[in-house]
Amino acid sequence: MTTAAKTKRLERMDDLVSLCARRGFVFPSSEIYGGINGFWDYGPLGAELKQNLKALWWQRVVRERPDVEGIDSAIIAHPRTWEASGHVEHFSDPMVDCRACKKRFRADQLEGVEPCSAREGTSEHDFTDPRNFNLMLQTQIGASEEAASVAYLRAETCQPIFNDFKRVREAARQKIPFGIAQIGKAFRNEINPRNFTFRSREFEQAELEFFCHPSEREKWFEHWQGERLAFHRELGFGDDRLRTRPHAEDELAHYARAAVDVEYLFPFGWQEIEGVHDRGDWDLSRHGEYSGKDLGITDPETKEHYVPMVIETSVGVDRTCLALLVDAYTEEELEGGETRLVMRFPRGLAPIQVAVTPLSKKLAEPAHALEAELRRRFNVFYDDAGNIGRRYRRQDEAGTPFCVTIDFDSAEDGRATVRERDSMAQERLPLEGIAAYLSEQLEAPA
Ligand code: GAP
């Protein structure tokens, strides 16, 4: 058996970016036109990884909790929504323009920006004074241009949750405390998209808004911090790469009374992947005011009428996918000098769970029969091209936890070789037990 003598984790983002393009995890959107800044497409492996991550979040946050309901709202909400939420007024970043090269930058992120290429005798930019730039993307609704009205692509997925609060609570017969969750696209016209998918203009969020009595807000704020940290640990992020950081008073978003970021250590430093926010009664009070509807609750026992407080957990799906990709990336120097690149995803999140790799094309019939059986339970890749060592390496790069090889003895002894990704250990197992074996292995924590 080959073993790894030395292992190295990801140091340069460029190595990951090129693997992601080559293997079809993530690559620039509209690549044939030169790409479009801040927009990314997920290929076959990336789409599966993202899907698995979202399914795990939905399982933990919605399905396992009797006190949380899931919804799937429209991306475009009534424009008054964004006035009530404060986004039209407050959702902006300070920006500066360089008068010489005409490039635009975030005024609070000028450290390390590329030098000015248009001035003579200096590479320093000639900046304008900072101005506020609203990050919401606008569109128009209506058949004719004159009659069309401005609408916004949602800047966060939670605002429709507040719009739907009364309807969902009544329909689901929920009582305070309870939460409403959804996963979906959000859009921000970021001034400087950067660090691969980390800061994009179109991205996905998975958000939970948990409504509670004012006397319980601190309890639930603590509770959800614990739950969310446990989730990120389940993704395999070790304590050396995961931390929480409370926001200072002057960092708080306009809606937040308190906030704690969950941060991951990327090659470009500690960065936020999730925010847990105490939003107080900001949203329900404002939507109540702007819509003229009473979004308060009357306690059935005490008859107290109050506006519930909101504890929010808001995780970036793309940022967490990026953290998964960074965390999984491992270069191993094998005995004998060969190196292998292996994506050590947690097994349950791997894009492909099992590859069927017959030793010869002549074994297509039994191999396809096994493939068909396994496809009923797993995402399967069938690969009969090239030598077996190379096929294993391709699956290592895709992060596939198991390869099953049918060989010329399989017809005789009814067994196949199952090879595990991280240890590269191989064992021969009876064909009829392989699906059950894989189910057990894939469900076990990695
Ligand atoms: N509803 C609260 C809210 O949207 P946020 O801190 O602005 O809070 C929450 O965003 C999460 O959404 C962030 O922790 C991050 O993971 C993700 N996110 C925000 N802006 C992003 C961007 N431009 N690109 C990718 N992900 C982003």
Short mmCIF file of C-alpha atoms and ligand atoms in Angstrom, two decimals:
data_model
loop_
_atom_site.label_atom_id
_atom_site.label_comp_id
_atom_site.label_asym_id
_atom_site.label_seq_id
_atom_site.Cartn_x
_atom_site.Cartn_y
_atom_site.Cartn_z
CA MET A 1 0.00 0.00 0.00
CA THR A 2 1.26 3.51 -0.82
CA THR A 3 1.43 5.88 2.12
CA ALA A 4 1.97 9.61 2.38
CA ALA A 5 5.35 10.71 3.74
CA LYS A 6 4.54 14.44 3.95
CA THR A 7 1.36 16.44 3.61
CA LYS A 8 0.91 20.12 2.80
CA ARG A 9 -2.23 22.22 3.04
CA LEU A 10 -3.25 25.02 0.72
CA GLU A 11 -0.97 28.06 0.89
CA ARG A 12 -1.67 29.96 -2.35
CA MET A 13 -5.23 30.66 -3.49
CA ASP A 14 -4.03 30.47 -7.11
CA ASP A 15 -3.45 26.72 -6.71
CA LEU A 16 -7.06 26.24 -5.62
CA VAL A 17 -8.43 28.56 -8.32
CA SER A 18 -6.69 26.56 -11.03
CA LEU A 19 -7.81 23.19 -9.59
CA CYS A 20 -11.40 24.48 -9.38
CA ALA A 21 -11.37 25.54 -13.05
CA ARG A 22 -9.58 22.42 -14.30
CA ARG A 23 -11.82 19.98 -12.42
CA GLY A 24 -15.01 22.00 -12.87
CA PHE A 25 -15.76 22.96 -9.28
CA VAL A 26 -16.09 26.73 -9.83
CA PHE A 27 -14.95 29.02 -12.63
CA PRO A 28 -15.69 32.53 -13.94
CA SER A 29 -19.21 33.04 -15.22
CA SER A 30 -19.43 33.86 -18.96
CA GLU A 31 -15.83 32.70 -19.34
CA ILE A 32 -16.00 32.67 -23.14
CA TYR A 33 -16.61 36.45 -23.04
CA GLY A 34 -13.74 37.03 -20.64
CA GLY A 35 -15.81 36.56 -17.46
CA ILE A 36 -17.86 39.07 -15.50
CA ASN A 37 -16.35 40.43 -12.31
CA GLY A 38 -17.98 39.08 -9.14
CA PHE A 39 -20.00 36.29 -10.79
CA TRP A 40 -19.11 32.59 -10.71
CA ASP A 41 -20.48 29.36 -12.14
CA TYR A 42 -20.37 26.03 -10.32
CA GLY A 43 -19.59 23.07 -12.56
CA PRO A 44 -20.63 19.45 -11.95
CA LEU A 45 -18.41 18.88 -8.89
CA GLY A 46 -19.06 22.32 -7.37
CA ALA A 47 -22.82 22.08 -7.86
CA GLU A 48 -22.90 18.75 -5.99
CA LEU A 49 -20.71 20.08 -3.17
CA LYS A 50 -22.92 23.14 -2.75
CA GLN A 51 -26.08 21.05 -2.91
CA ASN A 52 -24.78 18.73 -0.19
CA LEU A 53 -23.86 21.68 2.02
CA LYS A 54 -27.30 23.25 1.62
CA ALA A 55 -29.00 19.90 2.32
CA LEU A 56 -27.02 19.51 5.55
CA TRP A 57 -27.93 23.04 6.67
CA TRP A 58 -31.62 22.43 5.87
CA GLN A 59 -31.49 19.14 7.75
CA ARG A 60 -29.91 20.62 10.88
CA VAL A 61 -31.69 23.99 10.96
CA VAL A 62 -35.15 23.15 9.59
CA ARG A 63 -36.00 19.45 9.55
CA GLU A 64 -34.51 18.48 12.88
CA ARG A 65 -36.20 21.40 14.66
CA PRO A 66 -39.89 21.38 15.47
CA ASP A 67 -39.55 25.13 16.19
CA VAL A 68 -38.29 26.13 12.71
CA GLU A 69 -40.23 26.39 9.42
CA GLY A 70 -38.63 26.61 5.97
CA ILE A 71 -39.79 28.88 3.14
CA ASP A 72 -38.75 29.72 -0.43
CA SER A 73 -39.64 33.32 -1.25
CA ALA A 74 -39.43 35.39 -4.43
CA ILE A 75 -36.12 37.15 -5.06
CA ILE A 76 -37.87 40.43 -5.78
CA ALA A 77 -39.94 41.91 -2.97
CA HIS A 78 -42.17 44.97 -2.92
CA PRO A 79 -39.75 47.94 -3.11
CA ARG A 80 -41.14 49.38 0.15
CA THR A 81 -39.56 46.34 1.82
CA TRP A 82 -36.11 47.83 1.27
CA GLU A 83 -37.14 51.25 2.49
CA ALA A 84 -38.56 49.71 5.67
CA SER A 85 -35.48 47.51 6.17
CA GLY A 86 -33.21 50.56 6.00
CA HIS A 87 -31.28 49.30 2.97
CA VAL A 88 -32.21 52.19 0.68
CA GLU A 89 -30.89 54.63 3.26
CA HIS A 90 -28.04 52.76 4.94
CA PHE A 91 -26.79 49.84 2.85
CA SER A 92 -23.71 51.44 1.38
CA ASP A 93 -19.93 51.26 1.45
CA PRO A 94 -17.59 54.26 1.23
CA MET A 95 -15.91 54.41 -2.17
CA VAL A 96 -13.17 56.47 -3.79
CA ASP A 97 -12.28 56.89 -7.47
CA CYS A 98 -8.77 57.43 -8.84
CA ARG A 99 -8.94 60.55 -11.04
CA ALA A 100 -6.02 59.25 -13.14
CA CYS A 101 -6.69 55.55 -13.85
CA LYS A 102 -10.48 55.83 -13.21
CA LYS A 103 -10.49 52.71 -11.03
CA ARG A 104 -12.90 52.52 -8.10
CA PHE A 105 -12.03 51.18 -4.63
CA ARG A 106 -13.61 50.70 -1.23
CA ALA A 107 -12.29 53.55 0.90
CA ASP A 108 -11.94 51.25 3.92
CA GLN A 109 -9.95 48.60 1.99
CA LEU A 110 -7.15 50.56 0.35
CA GLU A 111 -4.32 48.55 1.85
CA GLY A 112 -2.54 46.49 -0.82
CA VAL A 113 -4.57 47.75 -3.81
CA GLU A 114 -2.92 47.57 -7.22
CA PRO A 115 -0.80 50.66 -8.06
CA CYS A 116 -2.01 53.41 -10.39
CA SER A 117 -0.91 52.78 -13.96
CA ALA A 118 -1.89 56.17 -15.42
CA ARG A 119 0.21 58.77 -13.57
CA GLU A 120 3.64 59.93 -14.63
CA GLY A 121 6.48 59.65 -12.12
CA THR A 122 4.38 57.98 -9.43
CA SER A 123 2.30 54.87 -8.96
CA GLU A 124 0.17 56.48 -6.26
CA HIS A 125 -3.50 56.96 -6.97
CA ASP A 126 -5.08 60.39 -7.09
CA PHE A 127 -8.18 59.65 -5.00
CA THR A 128 -11.41 61.61 -4.81
CA ASP A 129 -13.00 62.20 -1.39
CA PRO A 130 -14.93 59.12 -0.16
CA ARG A 131 -18.61 58.93 -1.17
CA ASN A 132 -21.26 56.45 -0.12
CA PHE A 133 -22.21 53.88 -2.75
CA ASN A 134 -25.46 51.91 -2.29
CA LEU A 135 -24.84 48.20 -2.80
CA MET A 136 -28.32 47.16 -3.89
CA LEU A 137 -28.76 46.05 -7.50
CA GLN A 138 -31.74 47.64 -9.19
CA THR A 139 -34.00 46.38 -11.91
CA GLN A 140 -37.23 47.59 -13.47
CA ILE A 141 -40.61 45.94 -13.43
CA GLY A 142 -43.34 46.69 -15.96
CA ALA A 143 -44.07 46.28 -19.64
CA SER A 144 -43.17 49.76 -20.87
CA GLU A 145 -40.17 51.79 -19.82
CA GLU A 146 -42.22 54.85 -18.83
CA ALA A 147 -44.56 52.93 -16.57
CA ALA A 148 -41.87 50.65 -15.15
CA SER A 149 -41.07 50.91 -11.47
CA VAL A 150 -37.74 50.38 -9.77
CA ALA A 151 -37.29 47.15 -7.83
CA TYR A 152 -34.30 45.63 -6.08
CA LEU A 153 -32.70 42.22 -6.27
CA ARG A 154 -32.69 41.20 -2.61
CA ALA A 155 -29.54 42.17 -0.73
CA GLU A 156 -30.23 39.58 1.98
CA THR A 157 -32.61 36.65 2.00
CA CYS A 158 -34.15 37.50 5.38
CA GLN A 159 -36.34 40.48 4.43
CA PRO A 160 -39.03 38.32 2.76
CA ILE A 161 -39.06 36.25 5.96
CA PHE A 162 -40.18 39.35 7.89
CA ASN A 163 -42.78 40.14 5.21
CA ASP A 164 -44.11 36.57 5.54
CA PHE A 165 -43.82 36.35 9.34
CA LYS A 166 -47.55 36.61 10.16
CA ARG A 167 -48.69 34.30 7.34
CA VAL A 168 -46.13 31.57 8.14
CA ARG A 169 -46.75 31.69 11.90
CA GLU A 170 -50.49 31.30 11.39
CA ALA A 171 -50.27 28.68 8.62
CA ALA A 172 -47.77 26.54 10.56
CA ARG A 173 -49.57 27.18 13.90
CA GLN A 174 -46.28 28.13 15.53
CA LYS A 175 -45.96 29.94 18.85
CA ILE A 176 -43.16 32.20 20.00
CA PRO A 177 -40.32 31.22 20.24
CA PHE A 178 -39.92 29.83 16.71
CA GLY A 179 -37.91 30.49 13.56
CA ILE A 180 -38.31 30.84 9.81
CA ALA A 181 -35.45 29.84 7.51
CA GLN A 182 -34.61 29.98 3.85
CA ILE A 183 -31.75 29.43 1.43
CA GLY A 184 -31.43 31.52 -1.69
CA LYS A 185 -29.64 34.01 -3.87
CA ALA A 186 -28.69 37.48 -2.68
CA PHE A 187 -27.15 40.27 -4.74
CA ARG A 188 -24.80 43.11 -3.82
CA ASN A 189 -23.10 45.50 -6.17
CA GLU A 190 -19.77 45.07 -4.35
CA ILE A 191 -17.24 47.78 -5.21
CA ASN A 192 -14.33 45.34 -5.27
CA PRO A 193 -15.28 41.68 -5.65
CA ARG A 194 -12.22 39.70 -4.62
CA ASN A 195 -10.55 36.60 -3.21
CA PHE A 196 -12.13 34.18 -5.69
CA THR A 197 -15.79 33.60 -4.69
CA PHE A 198 -15.31 35.14 -1.24
CA ARG A 199 -16.73 38.55 -2.14
CA SER A 200 -19.11 38.11 -5.08
CA ARG A 201 -21.91 40.20 -6.50
CA GLU A 202 -24.31 37.26 -6.69
CA PHE A 203 -24.14 34.69 -3.90
CA GLU A 204 -26.27 32.41 -1.78
CA GLN A 205 -27.20 32.80 1.86
CA ALA A 206 -28.80 30.35 4.28
CA GLU A 207 -30.59 32.42 6.90
CA LEU A 208 -32.64 31.74 9.99
CA GLU A 209 -34.72 34.41 11.71
CA PHE A 210 -35.68 33.23 15.20
CA PHE A 211 -38.49 35.15 16.91
CA CYS A 212 -38.57 35.30 20.70
CA HIS A 213 -39.92 37.23 23.68
CA PRO A 214 -37.78 40.25 24.67
CA SER A 215 -36.94 38.58 28.00
CA GLU A 216 -35.32 35.63 26.17
CA ARG A 217 -33.22 37.35 23.52
CA GLU A 218 -29.89 36.78 25.28
CA LYS A 219 -30.63 33.11 25.88
CA TRP A 220 -31.42 32.52 22.18
CA PHE A 221 -28.46 34.64 21.03
CA GLU A 222 -26.18 32.32 23.02
CA HIS A 223 -28.05 29.21 21.90
CA TRP A 224 -27.70 29.97 18.20
CA GLN A 225 -24.01 30.85 18.49
CA GLY A 226 -23.44 27.39 19.96
CA GLU A 227 -25.53 25.66 17.30
CA ARG A 228 -23.78 27.39 14.44
CA LEU A 229 -20.30 26.73 15.79
CA ALA A 230 -21.22 23.05 16.11
CA PHE A 231 -22.34 23.07 12.47
CA HIS A 232 -19.01 24.45 11.26
CA ARG A 233 -17.17 21.86 13.35
CA GLU A 234 -19.30 19.20 11.66
CA LEU A 235 -17.93 20.49 8.36
CA GLY A 236 -14.52 19.44 9.63
CA PHE A 237 -13.16 22.91 10.42
CA GLY A 238 -10.68 22.50 13.28
CA ASP A 239 -10.23 24.93 16.16
CA ASP A 240 -7.00 26.19 14.59
CA ARG A 241 -9.07 27.52 11.64
CA LEU A 242 -12.35 28.47 13.25
CA ARG A 243 -13.12 31.24 15.72
CA THR A 244 -15.86 33.62 16.75
CA ARG A 245 -15.42 37.36 16.95
CA PRO A 246 -17.92 39.75 18.54
CA HIS A 247 -18.49 43.01 16.66
CA ALA A 248 -17.33 46.25 18.19
CA GLU A 249 -20.05 48.90 18.61
CA ASP A 250 -18.88 50.90 15.56
CA GLU A 251 -18.90 47.80 13.29
CA LEU A 252 -22.55 46.89 13.82
CA ALA A 253 -24.88 46.92 10.80
CA HIS A 254 -27.76 49.39 10.98
CA TYR A 255 -30.19 46.67 12.10
CA ALA A 256 -27.99 44.94 14.70
CA ARG A 257 -27.95 45.42 18.48
CA ALA A 258 -25.17 42.82 18.85
CA ALA A 259 -23.31 40.56 16.42
CA VAL A 260 -20.82 37.72 16.50
CA ASP A 261 -18.99 36.61 13.35
CA VAL A 262 -17.95 33.03 12.77
CA GLU A 263 -14.57 33.32 11.05
CA TYR A 264 -12.46 30.84 9.08
CA LEU A 265 -8.71 31.13 8.52
CA PHE A 266 -8.33 31.41 4.71
CA PRO A 267 -4.90 31.75 3.04
CA PHE A 268 -5.79 35.48 2.86
CA GLY A 269 -6.45 35.70 6.62
CA TRP A 270 -9.29 35.33 9.14
CA GLN A 271 -12.57 36.17 7.43
CA GLU A 272 -16.28 36.04 8.23
CA ILE A 273 -18.25 33.09 6.90
CA GLU A 274 -21.34 33.56 9.09
CA GLY A 275 -22.90 36.27 11.21
CA VAL A 276 -25.11 35.69 14.25
CA HIS A 277 -27.06 38.86 14.91
CA ASP A 278 -29.39 40.19 17.55
CA ARG A 279 -31.67 42.30 15.33
CA GLY A 280 -33.95 43.27 18.20
CA ASP A 281 -37.40 44.37 17.01
CA TRP A 282 -35.93 46.49 14.18
CA ASP A 283 -37.40 44.53 11.28
CA LEU A 284 -40.86 43.65 12.52
CA SER A 285 -41.41 47.16 13.92
CA ARG A 286 -40.28 48.83 10.69
CA HIS A 287 -42.32 46.53 8.43
CA GLY A 288 -45.28 47.05 10.74
CA GLU A 289 -44.85 50.81 10.40
CA TYR A 290 -44.34 50.84 6.60
CA SER A 291 -47.07 48.30 5.76
CA GLY A 292 -49.59 49.52 8.31
CA LYS A 293 -50.05 45.90 9.50
CA ASP A 294 -49.69 44.90 13.13
CA LEU A 295 -46.86 42.37 13.25
CA GLY A 296 -46.98 42.12 17.03
CA ILE A 297 -48.02 39.06 19.03
CA THR A 298 -50.54 38.71 21.83
CA ASP A 299 -49.47 36.14 24.38
CA PRO A 300 -52.45 33.77 24.71
CA GLU A 301 -51.96 33.42 28.47
CA THR A 302 -50.76 36.77 29.76
CA LYS A 303 -52.49 38.78 26.96
CA GLU A 304 -49.29 40.85 26.69
CA HIS A 305 -48.98 42.41 23.23
CA TYR A 306 -45.41 42.78 22.05
CA VAL A 307 -43.19 42.84 18.98
CA PRO A 308 -40.94 39.74 19.01
CA MET A 309 -37.17 40.10 19.04
CA VAL A 310 -35.19 38.49 16.25
CA ILE A 311 -32.02 36.44 16.56
CA GLU A 312 -30.55 35.81 13.12
CA THR A 313 -28.01 33.32 11.84
CA SER A 314 -26.78 34.16 8.35
CA VAL A 315 -24.25 31.94 6.61
CA GLY A 316 -22.80 32.49 3.15
CA VAL A 317 -23.19 29.25 1.19
CA ASP A 318 -20.48 30.22 -1.31
CA ARG A 319 -18.09 31.37 1.41
CA THR A 320 -18.59 28.13 3.30
CA CYS A 321 -18.05 26.17 0.06
CA LEU A 322 -14.84 28.12 -0.39
CA ALA A 323 -13.78 27.26 3.17
CA LEU A 324 -14.60 23.59 2.44
CA LEU A 325 -12.44 23.70 -0.69
CA VAL A 326 -9.56 25.39 1.15
CA ASP A 327 -9.84 22.98 4.07
CA ALA A 328 -9.98 19.89 1.85
CA TYR A 329 -7.01 20.79 -0.36
CA THR A 330 -4.02 18.59 0.53
CA GLU A 331 -0.83 17.89 -1.36
CA GLU A 332 0.87 14.68 -0.34
CA GLU A 333 4.36 13.53 -1.09
CA LEU A 334 4.16 9.76 -1.41
CA GLU A 335 6.89 7.27 -0.71
CA GLY A 336 8.83 6.99 -3.94
CA GLY A 337 8.69 10.73 -4.68
CA GLU A 338 5.27 10.90 -6.40
CA THR A 339 2.89 13.64 -5.24
CA ARG A 340 -0.87 13.41 -5.11
CA LEU A 341 -3.45 16.15 -4.73
CA VAL A 342 -6.36 14.99 -2.63
CA MET A 343 -9.50 16.89 -1.66
CA ARG A 344 -10.30 15.59 1.81
CA PHE A 345 -13.94 16.67 1.99
CA PRO A 346 -16.01 15.27 4.86
CA ARG A 347 -17.35 12.09 3.27
CA GLY A 348 -21.01 13.08 3.45
CA LEU A 349 -20.36 16.32 1.57
CA ALA A 350 -18.14 14.95 -1.22
CA PRO A 351 -19.51 15.74 -4.70
CA ILE A 352 -19.11 12.12 -5.83
CA GLN A 353 -19.46 9.47 -3.15
CA VAL A 354 -18.21 6.49 -5.10
CA ALA A 355 -16.44 5.78 -8.37
CA VAL A 356 -16.82 2.45 -10.14
CA THR A 357 -13.53 1.69 -11.82
CA PRO A 358 -13.44 -1.67 -13.68
CA LEU A 359 -9.94 -2.92 -14.32
CA SER A 360 -10.71 -3.50 -17.99
CA LYS A 361 -13.38 -2.40 -20.49
CA LYS A 362 -14.09 -6.13 -20.86
CA LEU A 363 -15.63 -6.02 -17.36
CA ALA A 364 -18.24 -3.47 -18.44
CA GLU A 365 -21.23 -5.71 -17.81
CA PRO A 366 -20.72 -6.52 -14.10
CA ALA A 367 -19.32 -3.01 -13.50
CA HIS A 368 -22.38 -1.31 -15.01
CA ALA A 369 -24.64 -3.62 -12.96
CA LEU A 370 -22.89 -2.49 -9.76
CA GLU A 371 -22.99 1.13 -10.94
CA ALA A 372 -26.77 0.93 -11.49
CA GLU A 373 -27.28 -0.52 -8.01
CA LEU A 374 -25.10 2.13 -6.34
CA ARG A 375 -26.73 5.00 -8.28
CA ARG A 376 -29.97 4.35 -6.42
CA ARG A 377 -28.28 5.56 -3.21
CA PHE A 378 -25.21 7.62 -4.15
CA ASN A 379 -23.78 10.04 -6.64
CA VAL A 380 -21.63 7.64 -8.71
CA PHE A 381 -18.94 8.24 -11.32
CA TYR A 382 -18.07 5.49 -13.80
CA ASP A 383 -14.50 5.57 -15.07
CA ASP A 384 -12.92 2.90 -17.26
CA ALA A 385 -10.35 5.14 -19.01
CA GLY A 386 -6.59 4.89 -18.43
CA ASN A 387 -4.57 2.97 -15.92
CA ILE A 388 -6.09 2.35 -12.49
CA GLY A 389 -3.51 4.45 -10.63
CA ARG A 390 -4.36 7.47 -12.74
CA ARG A 391 -8.07 6.90 -12.24
CA TYR A 392 -7.58 6.85 -8.47
CA ARG A 393 -5.66 10.15 -8.70
CA ARG A 394 -8.51 11.74 -10.66
CA GLN A 395 -10.98 10.70 -7.96
CA ASP A 396 -8.60 11.97 -5.25
CA GLU A 397 -8.70 15.40 -6.90
CA ALA A 398 -12.50 15.27 -7.00
CA GLY A 399 -12.53 14.24 -3.32
CA THR A 400 -14.35 10.93 -3.94
CA PRO A 401 -14.19 8.92 -0.68
CA PHE A 402 -14.42 5.44 -2.27
CA CYS A 403 -13.50 3.69 -5.52
CA VAL A 404 -14.79 0.20 -6.24
CA THR A 405 -12.75 -1.86 -8.66
CA ILE A 406 -14.16 -4.92 -10.39
CA ASP A 407 -11.39 -7.18 -11.65
CA PHE A 408 -11.09 -10.54 -13.44
CA ASP A 409 -11.39 -12.44 -10.13
CA SER A 410 -14.70 -10.75 -9.27
CA ALA A 411 -16.75 -13.19 -11.36
CA GLU A 412 -15.05 -16.10 -9.53
CA ASP A 413 -15.05 -14.92 -5.91
CA GLY A 414 -18.00 -12.46 -6.05
CA ARG A 415 -15.85 -9.69 -4.53
CA ALA A 416 -14.53 -6.27 -5.54
CA THR A 417 -11.78 -4.02 -4.20
CA VAL A 418 -12.91 -0.97 -2.22
CA ARG A 419 -10.26 1.73 -1.98
CA GLU A 420 -10.54 4.52 0.60
CA ARG A 421 -9.44 8.04 -0.41
CA ASP A 422 -7.46 9.32 2.60
CA SER A 423 -5.62 6.19 3.74
CA MET A 424 -5.51 4.68 0.21
CA ALA A 425 -6.23 1.39 2.02
CA GLN A 426 -7.85 -1.32 -0.11
CA GLU A 427 -10.03 -4.21 0.97
CA ARG A 428 -11.89 -6.91 -0.91
CA LEU A 429 -15.56 -7.05 -0.06
CA PRO A 430 -18.47 -9.22 -1.25
CA LEU A 431 -20.29 -7.46 -4.10
CA GLU A 432 -23.72 -7.85 -2.53
CA GLY A 433 -22.59 -6.08 0.66
CA ILE A 434 -20.88 -3.07 -0.96
CA ALA A 435 -23.90 -0.72 -1.04
CA ALA A 436 -24.62 -1.30 2.66
CA TYR A 437 -20.93 -0.94 3.55
CA LEU A 438 -20.69 2.37 1.69
CA SER A 439 -23.90 3.69 3.31
CA GLU A 440 -22.47 2.99 6.73
CA GLN A 441 -19.10 4.53 5.92
CA LEU A 442 -20.54 7.64 4.30
CA GLU A 443 -22.84 8.34 7.22
CA ALA A 444 -20.11 7.98 9.85
CA PRO A 445 -18.41 11.25 10.84
CA ALA A 446 -15.21 11.63 8.77
N1 GAP B 1 -29.07 39.17 6.89
C1 GAP B 1 -27.82 39.52 7.46
C2 GAP B 1 -26.75 39.59 6.48
O1 GAP B 1 -26.96 39.54 5.29
P1 GAP B 1 -24.16 39.89 6.28
O2 GAP B 1 -23.11 39.80 7.35
O3 GAP B 1 -24.20 41.07 5.41
O4 GAP B 1 -25.54 39.71 7.07
C3 GAP B 1 -24.20 37.31 5.94
O5 GAP B 1 -24.08 38.60 5.38
C4 GAP B 1 -23.28 36.34 5.25
O6 GAP B 1 -23.50 36.38 3.83
C5 GAP B 1 -21.80 36.65 5.43
O7 GAP B 1 -21.30 36.09 6.63
C6 GAP B 1 -21.18 36.00 4.20
O8 GAP B 1 -20.94 34.63 4.44
C7 GAP B 1 -22.28 36.14 3.15
N2 GAP B 1 -21.96 37.28 2.25
C8 GAP B 1 -22.21 38.58 2.45
N3 GAP B 1 -21.76 39.32 1.43
C9 GAP B 1 -21.20 38.45 0.54
C10 GAP B 1 -20.57 38.60 -0.74
N4 GAP B 1 -20.44 39.78 -1.32
N5 GAP B 1 -20.13 37.49 -1.36
C11 GAP B 1 -20.27 36.26 -0.78
N6 GAP B 1 -20.86 36.08 0.41
C12 GAP B 1 -21.33 37.15 1.07
#
